[in-house]
Short mmCIF file of C-alpha atoms and ligand atoms in Angstrom, two decimals:
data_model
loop_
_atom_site.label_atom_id
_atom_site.label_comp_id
_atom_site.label_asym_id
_atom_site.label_seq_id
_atom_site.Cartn_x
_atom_site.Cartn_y
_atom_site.Cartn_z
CA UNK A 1 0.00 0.00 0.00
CA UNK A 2 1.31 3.45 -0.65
CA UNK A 3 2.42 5.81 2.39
CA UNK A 4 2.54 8.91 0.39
CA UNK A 5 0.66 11.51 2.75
CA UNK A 6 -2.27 13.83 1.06
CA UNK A 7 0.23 16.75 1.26
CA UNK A 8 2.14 14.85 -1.33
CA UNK A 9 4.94 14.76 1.12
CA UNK A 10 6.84 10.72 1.09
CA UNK A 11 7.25 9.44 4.61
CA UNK A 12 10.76 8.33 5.30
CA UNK A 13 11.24 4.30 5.36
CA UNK A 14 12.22 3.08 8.61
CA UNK A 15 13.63 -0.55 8.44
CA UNK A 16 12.07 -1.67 11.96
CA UNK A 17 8.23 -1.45 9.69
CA UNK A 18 8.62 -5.10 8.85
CA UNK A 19 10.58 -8.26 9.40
CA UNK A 20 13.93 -8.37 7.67
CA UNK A 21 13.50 -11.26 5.34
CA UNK A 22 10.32 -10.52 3.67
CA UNK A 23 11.28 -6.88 3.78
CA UNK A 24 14.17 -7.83 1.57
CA UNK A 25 12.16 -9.97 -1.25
CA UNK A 26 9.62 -7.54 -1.35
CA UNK A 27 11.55 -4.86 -1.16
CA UNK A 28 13.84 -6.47 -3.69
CA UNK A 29 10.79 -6.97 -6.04
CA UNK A 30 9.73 -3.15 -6.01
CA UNK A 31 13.83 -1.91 -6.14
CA UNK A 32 13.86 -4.15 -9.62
CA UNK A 33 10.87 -1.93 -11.00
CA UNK A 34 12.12 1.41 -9.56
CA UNK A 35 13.89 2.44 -12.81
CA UNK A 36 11.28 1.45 -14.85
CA UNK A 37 8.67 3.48 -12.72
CA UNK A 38 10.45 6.68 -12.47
CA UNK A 39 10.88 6.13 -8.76
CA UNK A 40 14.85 6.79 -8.86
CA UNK A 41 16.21 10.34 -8.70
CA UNK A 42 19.42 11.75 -8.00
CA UNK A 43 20.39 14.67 -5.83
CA UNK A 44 23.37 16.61 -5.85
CA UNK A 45 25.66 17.68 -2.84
CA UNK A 46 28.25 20.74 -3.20
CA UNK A 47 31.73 20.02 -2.31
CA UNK A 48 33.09 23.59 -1.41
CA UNK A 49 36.78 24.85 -0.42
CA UNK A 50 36.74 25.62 3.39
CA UNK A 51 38.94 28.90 2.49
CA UNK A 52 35.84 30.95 0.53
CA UNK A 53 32.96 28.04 0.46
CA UNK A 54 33.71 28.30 -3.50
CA UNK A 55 32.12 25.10 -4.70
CA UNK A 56 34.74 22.66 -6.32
CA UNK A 57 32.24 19.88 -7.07
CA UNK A 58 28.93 18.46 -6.55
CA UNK A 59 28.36 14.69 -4.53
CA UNK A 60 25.81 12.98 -6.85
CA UNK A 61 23.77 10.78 -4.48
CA UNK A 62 20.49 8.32 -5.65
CA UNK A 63 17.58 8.61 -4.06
CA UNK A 64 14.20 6.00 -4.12
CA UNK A 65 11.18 7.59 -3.59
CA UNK A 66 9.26 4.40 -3.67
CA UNK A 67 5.37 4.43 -3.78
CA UNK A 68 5.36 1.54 -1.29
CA UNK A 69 7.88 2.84 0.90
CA UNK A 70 7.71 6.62 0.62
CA UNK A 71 11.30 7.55 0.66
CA UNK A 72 14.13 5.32 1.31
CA UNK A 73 17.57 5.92 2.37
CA UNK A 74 20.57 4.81 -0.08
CA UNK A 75 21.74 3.13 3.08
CA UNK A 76 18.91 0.70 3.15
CA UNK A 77 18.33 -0.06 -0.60
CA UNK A 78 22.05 0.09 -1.80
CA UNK A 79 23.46 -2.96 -0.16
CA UNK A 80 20.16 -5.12 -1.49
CA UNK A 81 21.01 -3.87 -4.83
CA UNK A 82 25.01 -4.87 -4.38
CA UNK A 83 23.55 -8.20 -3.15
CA UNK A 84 21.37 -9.02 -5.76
CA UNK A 85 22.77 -7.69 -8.68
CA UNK A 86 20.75 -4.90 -9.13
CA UNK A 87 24.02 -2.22 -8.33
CA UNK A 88 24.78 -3.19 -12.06
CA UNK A 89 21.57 -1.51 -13.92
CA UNK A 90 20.88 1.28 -10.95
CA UNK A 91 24.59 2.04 -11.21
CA UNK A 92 24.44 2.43 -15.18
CA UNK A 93 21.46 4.73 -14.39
CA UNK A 94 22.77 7.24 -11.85
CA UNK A 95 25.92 7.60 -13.79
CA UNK A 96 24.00 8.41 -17.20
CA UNK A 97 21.50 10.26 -15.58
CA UNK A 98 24.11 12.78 -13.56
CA UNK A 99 25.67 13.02 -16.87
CA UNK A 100 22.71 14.29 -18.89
CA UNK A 101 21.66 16.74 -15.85
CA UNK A 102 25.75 17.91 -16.38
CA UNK A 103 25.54 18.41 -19.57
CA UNK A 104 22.23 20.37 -19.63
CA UNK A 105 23.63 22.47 -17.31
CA UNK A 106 26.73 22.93 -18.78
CA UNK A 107 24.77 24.06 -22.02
CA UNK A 108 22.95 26.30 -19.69
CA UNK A 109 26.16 28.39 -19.04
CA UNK A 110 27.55 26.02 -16.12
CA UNK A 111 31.66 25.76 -16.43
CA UNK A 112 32.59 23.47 -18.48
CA UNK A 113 34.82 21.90 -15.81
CA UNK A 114 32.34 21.19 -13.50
CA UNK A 115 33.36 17.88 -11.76
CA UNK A 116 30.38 15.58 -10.10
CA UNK A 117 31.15 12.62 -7.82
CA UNK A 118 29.48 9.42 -8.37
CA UNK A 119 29.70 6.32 -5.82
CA UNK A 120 30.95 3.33 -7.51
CA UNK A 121 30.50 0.19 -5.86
CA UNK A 122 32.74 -2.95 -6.39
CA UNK A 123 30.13 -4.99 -8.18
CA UNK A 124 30.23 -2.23 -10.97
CA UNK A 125 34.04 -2.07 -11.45
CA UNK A 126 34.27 -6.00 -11.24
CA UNK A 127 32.32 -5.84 -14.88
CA UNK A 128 35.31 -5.97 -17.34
CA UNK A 129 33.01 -3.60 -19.59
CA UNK A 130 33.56 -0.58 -17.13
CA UNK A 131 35.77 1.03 -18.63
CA UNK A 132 33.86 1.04 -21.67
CA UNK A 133 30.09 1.84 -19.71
CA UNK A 134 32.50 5.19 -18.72
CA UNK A 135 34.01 6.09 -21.92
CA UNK A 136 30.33 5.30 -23.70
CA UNK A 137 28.30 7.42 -21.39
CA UNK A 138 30.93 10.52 -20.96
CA UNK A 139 30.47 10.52 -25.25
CA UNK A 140 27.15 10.13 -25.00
CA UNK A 141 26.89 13.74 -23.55
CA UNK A 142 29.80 15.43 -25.13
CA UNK A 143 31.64 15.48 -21.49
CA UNK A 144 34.85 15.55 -20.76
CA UNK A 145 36.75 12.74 -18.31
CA UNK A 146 37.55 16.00 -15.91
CA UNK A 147 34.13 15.93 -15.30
CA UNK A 148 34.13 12.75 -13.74
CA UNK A 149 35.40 11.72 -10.08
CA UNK A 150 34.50 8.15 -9.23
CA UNK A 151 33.78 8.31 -5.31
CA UNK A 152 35.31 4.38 -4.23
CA UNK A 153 35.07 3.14 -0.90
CA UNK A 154 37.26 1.06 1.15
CA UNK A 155 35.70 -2.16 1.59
CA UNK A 156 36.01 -2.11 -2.49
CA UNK A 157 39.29 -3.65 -1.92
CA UNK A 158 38.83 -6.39 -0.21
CA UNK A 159 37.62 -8.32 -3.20
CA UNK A 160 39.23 -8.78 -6.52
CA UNK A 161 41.68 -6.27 -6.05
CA UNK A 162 44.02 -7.00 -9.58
CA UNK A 163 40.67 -6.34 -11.61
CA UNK A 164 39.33 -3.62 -10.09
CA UNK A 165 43.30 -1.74 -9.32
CA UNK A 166 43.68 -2.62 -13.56
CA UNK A 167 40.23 -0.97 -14.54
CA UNK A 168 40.95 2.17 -12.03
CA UNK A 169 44.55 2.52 -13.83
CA UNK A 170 42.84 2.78 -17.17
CA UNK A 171 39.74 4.73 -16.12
CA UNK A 172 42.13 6.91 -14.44
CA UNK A 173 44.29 7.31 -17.18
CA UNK A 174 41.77 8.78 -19.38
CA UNK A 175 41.57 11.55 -17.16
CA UNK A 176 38.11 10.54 -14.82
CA UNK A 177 39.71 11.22 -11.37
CA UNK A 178 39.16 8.66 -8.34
CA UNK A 179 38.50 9.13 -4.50
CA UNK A 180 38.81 7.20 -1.64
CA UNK A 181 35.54 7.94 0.37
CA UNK A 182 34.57 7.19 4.03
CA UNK A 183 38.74 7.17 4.92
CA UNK A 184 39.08 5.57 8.10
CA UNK A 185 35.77 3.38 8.61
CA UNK A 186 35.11 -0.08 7.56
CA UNK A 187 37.88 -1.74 6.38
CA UNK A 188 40.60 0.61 6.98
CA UNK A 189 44.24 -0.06 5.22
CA UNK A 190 47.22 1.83 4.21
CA UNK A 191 48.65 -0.79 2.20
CA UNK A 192 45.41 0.44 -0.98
CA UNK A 193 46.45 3.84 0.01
CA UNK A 194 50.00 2.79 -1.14
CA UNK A 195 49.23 1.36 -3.94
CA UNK A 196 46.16 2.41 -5.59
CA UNK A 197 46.75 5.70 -7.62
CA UNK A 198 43.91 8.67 -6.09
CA UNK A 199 43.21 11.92 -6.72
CA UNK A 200 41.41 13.18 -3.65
CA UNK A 201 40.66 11.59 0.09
CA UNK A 202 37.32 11.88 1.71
CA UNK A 203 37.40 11.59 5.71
CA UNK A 204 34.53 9.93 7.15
CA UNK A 205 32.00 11.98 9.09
CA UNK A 206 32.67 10.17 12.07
CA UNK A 207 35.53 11.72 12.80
CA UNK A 208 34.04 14.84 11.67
CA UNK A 209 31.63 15.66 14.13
CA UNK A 210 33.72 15.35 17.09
CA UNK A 211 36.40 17.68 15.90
CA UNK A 212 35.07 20.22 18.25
CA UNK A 213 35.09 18.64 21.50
CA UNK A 214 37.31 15.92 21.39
CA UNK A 215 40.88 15.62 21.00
CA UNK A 216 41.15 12.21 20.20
CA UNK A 217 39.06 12.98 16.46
CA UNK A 218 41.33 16.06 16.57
CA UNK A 219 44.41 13.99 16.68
CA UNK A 220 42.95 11.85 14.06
CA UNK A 221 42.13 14.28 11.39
CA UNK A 222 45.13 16.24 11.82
CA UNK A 223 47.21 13.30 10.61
CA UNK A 224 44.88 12.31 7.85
CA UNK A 225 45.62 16.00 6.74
CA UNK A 226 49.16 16.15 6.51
CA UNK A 227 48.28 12.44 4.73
CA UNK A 228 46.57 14.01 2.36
CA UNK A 229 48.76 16.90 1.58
CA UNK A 230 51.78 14.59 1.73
CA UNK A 231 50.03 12.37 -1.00
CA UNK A 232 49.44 15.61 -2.64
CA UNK A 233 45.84 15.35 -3.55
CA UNK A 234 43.03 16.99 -1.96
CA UNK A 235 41.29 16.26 1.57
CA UNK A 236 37.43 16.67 1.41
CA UNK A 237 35.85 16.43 5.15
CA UNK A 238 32.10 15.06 4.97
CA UNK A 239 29.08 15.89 7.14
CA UNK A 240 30.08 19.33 7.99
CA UNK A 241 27.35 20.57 9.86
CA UNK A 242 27.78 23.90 11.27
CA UNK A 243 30.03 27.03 11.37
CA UNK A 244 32.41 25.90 13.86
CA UNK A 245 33.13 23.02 12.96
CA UNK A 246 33.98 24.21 9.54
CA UNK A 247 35.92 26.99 10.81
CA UNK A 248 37.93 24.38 12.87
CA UNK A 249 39.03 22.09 10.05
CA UNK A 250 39.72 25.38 8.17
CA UNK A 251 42.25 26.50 11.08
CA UNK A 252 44.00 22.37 11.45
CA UNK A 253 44.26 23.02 7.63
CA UNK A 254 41.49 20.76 6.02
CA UNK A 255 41.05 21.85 2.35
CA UNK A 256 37.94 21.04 1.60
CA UNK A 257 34.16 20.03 2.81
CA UNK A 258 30.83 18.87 2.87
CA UNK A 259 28.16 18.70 4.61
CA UNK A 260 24.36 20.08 5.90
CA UNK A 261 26.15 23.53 6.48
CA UNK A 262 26.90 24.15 3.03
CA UNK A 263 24.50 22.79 1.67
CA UNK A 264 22.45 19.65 1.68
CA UNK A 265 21.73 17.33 -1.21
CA UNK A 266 19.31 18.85 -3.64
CA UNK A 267 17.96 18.28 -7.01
CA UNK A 268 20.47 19.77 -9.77
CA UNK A 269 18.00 21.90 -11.84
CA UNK A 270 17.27 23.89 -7.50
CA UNK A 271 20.94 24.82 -7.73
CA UNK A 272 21.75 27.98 -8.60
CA UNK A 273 25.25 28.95 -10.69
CA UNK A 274 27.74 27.80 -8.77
CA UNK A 275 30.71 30.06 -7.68
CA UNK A 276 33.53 27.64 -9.19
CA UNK A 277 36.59 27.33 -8.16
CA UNK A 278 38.57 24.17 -9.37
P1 C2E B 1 28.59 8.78 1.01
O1 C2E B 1 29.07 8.53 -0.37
O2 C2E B 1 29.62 8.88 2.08
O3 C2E B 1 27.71 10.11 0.92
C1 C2E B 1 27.62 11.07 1.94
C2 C2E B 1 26.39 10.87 2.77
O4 C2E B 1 26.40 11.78 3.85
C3 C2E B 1 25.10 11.14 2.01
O5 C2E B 1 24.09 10.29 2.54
C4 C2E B 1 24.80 12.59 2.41
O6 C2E B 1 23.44 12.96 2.25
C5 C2E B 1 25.21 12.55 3.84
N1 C2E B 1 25.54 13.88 4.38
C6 C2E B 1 26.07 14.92 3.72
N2 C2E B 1 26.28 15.98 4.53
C7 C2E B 1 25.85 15.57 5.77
C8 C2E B 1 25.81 16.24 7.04
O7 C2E B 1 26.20 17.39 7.20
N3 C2E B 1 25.32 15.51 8.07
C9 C2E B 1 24.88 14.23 7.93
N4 C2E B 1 24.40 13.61 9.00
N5 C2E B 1 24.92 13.58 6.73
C10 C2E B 1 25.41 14.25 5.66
P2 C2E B 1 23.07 9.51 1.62
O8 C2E B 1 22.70 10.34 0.43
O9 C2E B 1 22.00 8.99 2.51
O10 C2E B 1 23.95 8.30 1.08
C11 C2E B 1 24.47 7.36 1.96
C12 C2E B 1 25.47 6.46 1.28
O11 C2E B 1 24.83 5.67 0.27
C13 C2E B 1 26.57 7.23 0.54
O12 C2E B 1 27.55 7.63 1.46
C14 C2E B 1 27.03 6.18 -0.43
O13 C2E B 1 27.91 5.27 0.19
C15 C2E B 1 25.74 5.45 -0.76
N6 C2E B 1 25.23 5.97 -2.04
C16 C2E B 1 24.49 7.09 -2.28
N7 C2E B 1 24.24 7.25 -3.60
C17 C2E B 1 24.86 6.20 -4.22
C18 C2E B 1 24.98 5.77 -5.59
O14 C2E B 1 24.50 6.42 -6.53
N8 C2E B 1 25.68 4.62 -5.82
C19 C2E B 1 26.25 3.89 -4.82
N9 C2E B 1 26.94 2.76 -5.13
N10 C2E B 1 26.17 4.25 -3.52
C20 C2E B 1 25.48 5.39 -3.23
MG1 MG B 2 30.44 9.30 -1.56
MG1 MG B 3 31.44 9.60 1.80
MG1 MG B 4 30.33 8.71 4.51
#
């Protein structure tokens, strides 16, 4: 039965409504017919420097606004897709569909630089016709690869790691930039650090939000900062939600961030011209 309330508002999916095993098959039913109903959307996050809040990117991130479930979080429909399969054709989606919202705007008068992050899982980049999906779809719209930042995360290298480290070389050679998202949770390792080849480092919000009050998360980003900058590629810090806390990454030195604050994920055609700042 629908939830969608008469003010046309979705309620938000909670995973406590219903028993987790036929909340998976069902829900796995109605994820397999989201793309065909028009139920999948993306929304787009601004990545800004912490110096002048100039944006240097944009965060693409899927949304399912399912008229079963009302709205449900990437959180709770991503892994079911990753286990079933489904990553493959939702993936192919969100990375066509932030591509023709790119390139509409770009026509619009956008710069033609404009870089947009899209989350790759390792499902996707375990298909030996990535590279190809990439090169495809970036022609497709008459983009450029320095549009293009794959967002990976760490767990991604715990499987099949000469596969997926070949495909990034090549992707990456074209010119599509990769980042390590969510540094420091899950599966944390320096040894992919060391020898994957990256072009920008995403700190986990974790150790985000405690950068005010505790010293230990201080510690912590500190050295993933002088990381970063010793790696020589860019240090984004995620779920910045207020002023201070922005202001204190800006004073240990943190590049770059994200987060509520500056702005929160939104449909591309809401955003106004971006101040860009590459
Ligand atoms: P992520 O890639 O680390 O994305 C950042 C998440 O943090 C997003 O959650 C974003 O809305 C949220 N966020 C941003 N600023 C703040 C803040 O100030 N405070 C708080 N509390 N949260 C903030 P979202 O959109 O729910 O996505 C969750 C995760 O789902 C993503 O984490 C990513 O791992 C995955 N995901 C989202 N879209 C895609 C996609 O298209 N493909 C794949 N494979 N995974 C995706
Ligand atoms: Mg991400
Ligand atoms: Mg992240
Ligand atoms: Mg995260």
């Amino acid at each position: 039965a629908a939830r969608k309330k008469g003010s046309g508002a979705y309620e938000v999916y909670h995973p406590e409504m219903m028993s987790r095993a036929v909340e998976n098959t069902q829900m796995l039913a109605e994820l397999s017919q989201a793309q065909n109903n028009d139920e999948l959307l993306v929304y787009f996050q601004p990545i800004v420097n912490l110096s002048d809040s100039h944006i240097v990117g944009a965060e693409a991130l899927i949304r399912w606004r399912s008229k079963a479930y009302g709205m449900v979080p990437p959180n709770v429909f991503i892994p079911l897709a990753e286990e079933s399969g489904l990553i493959l054709s939702i993936g192919r989606w969100i990375l066509r569909e932030s591509c023709r919202q790119l390139a509409l705007k770009i026509q619009s008068g956008w710069p033609a630089d404009f870089d947009i992050h899209i989350n790759v899982s390792a499902r996707q980049l375990m298909q030996a016709d990535f590279y190809d999906l990439i090169v495809k779809t970036i022609g497709e719209f008459n983009l450029s690869p320095i549009n293009l930042t794959l967002e990976l995360t760490e767990s991604l290298f715990v499987e099949k790691r000469t596969i997926i480290t070949e495909q990034l070389e090549r992707i990456r050679a074209l010119g599509v930039s990769i980042a390590i998202d969510d540094f420091g949770s899950g599966f944390s390792s320096l040894s992919y650090l060391y020898r994957l080849k990256f072009d920008c480092l995403k700190i986990d919000r974790d150790f985000v939000s405690g950068v005010l009050e505790n010293a230990r998360s201080q510690a912590i980003i500190s050295s993933v900062i002088r990381l970063a900058s010793g790696l020589s590629v860019p240090l984004v810090a995620e779920g910045i939600e207020t002023a201070e806390v922005a202001e204190q990454l800006r004073e240990l030195g943190c590049p770059r961030g994200q987060g509520y604050y500056f702005g929160r994920p939104i449909p591309l055609n809401e955003w106004p011209i971006p101040i860009y700042d590459k």
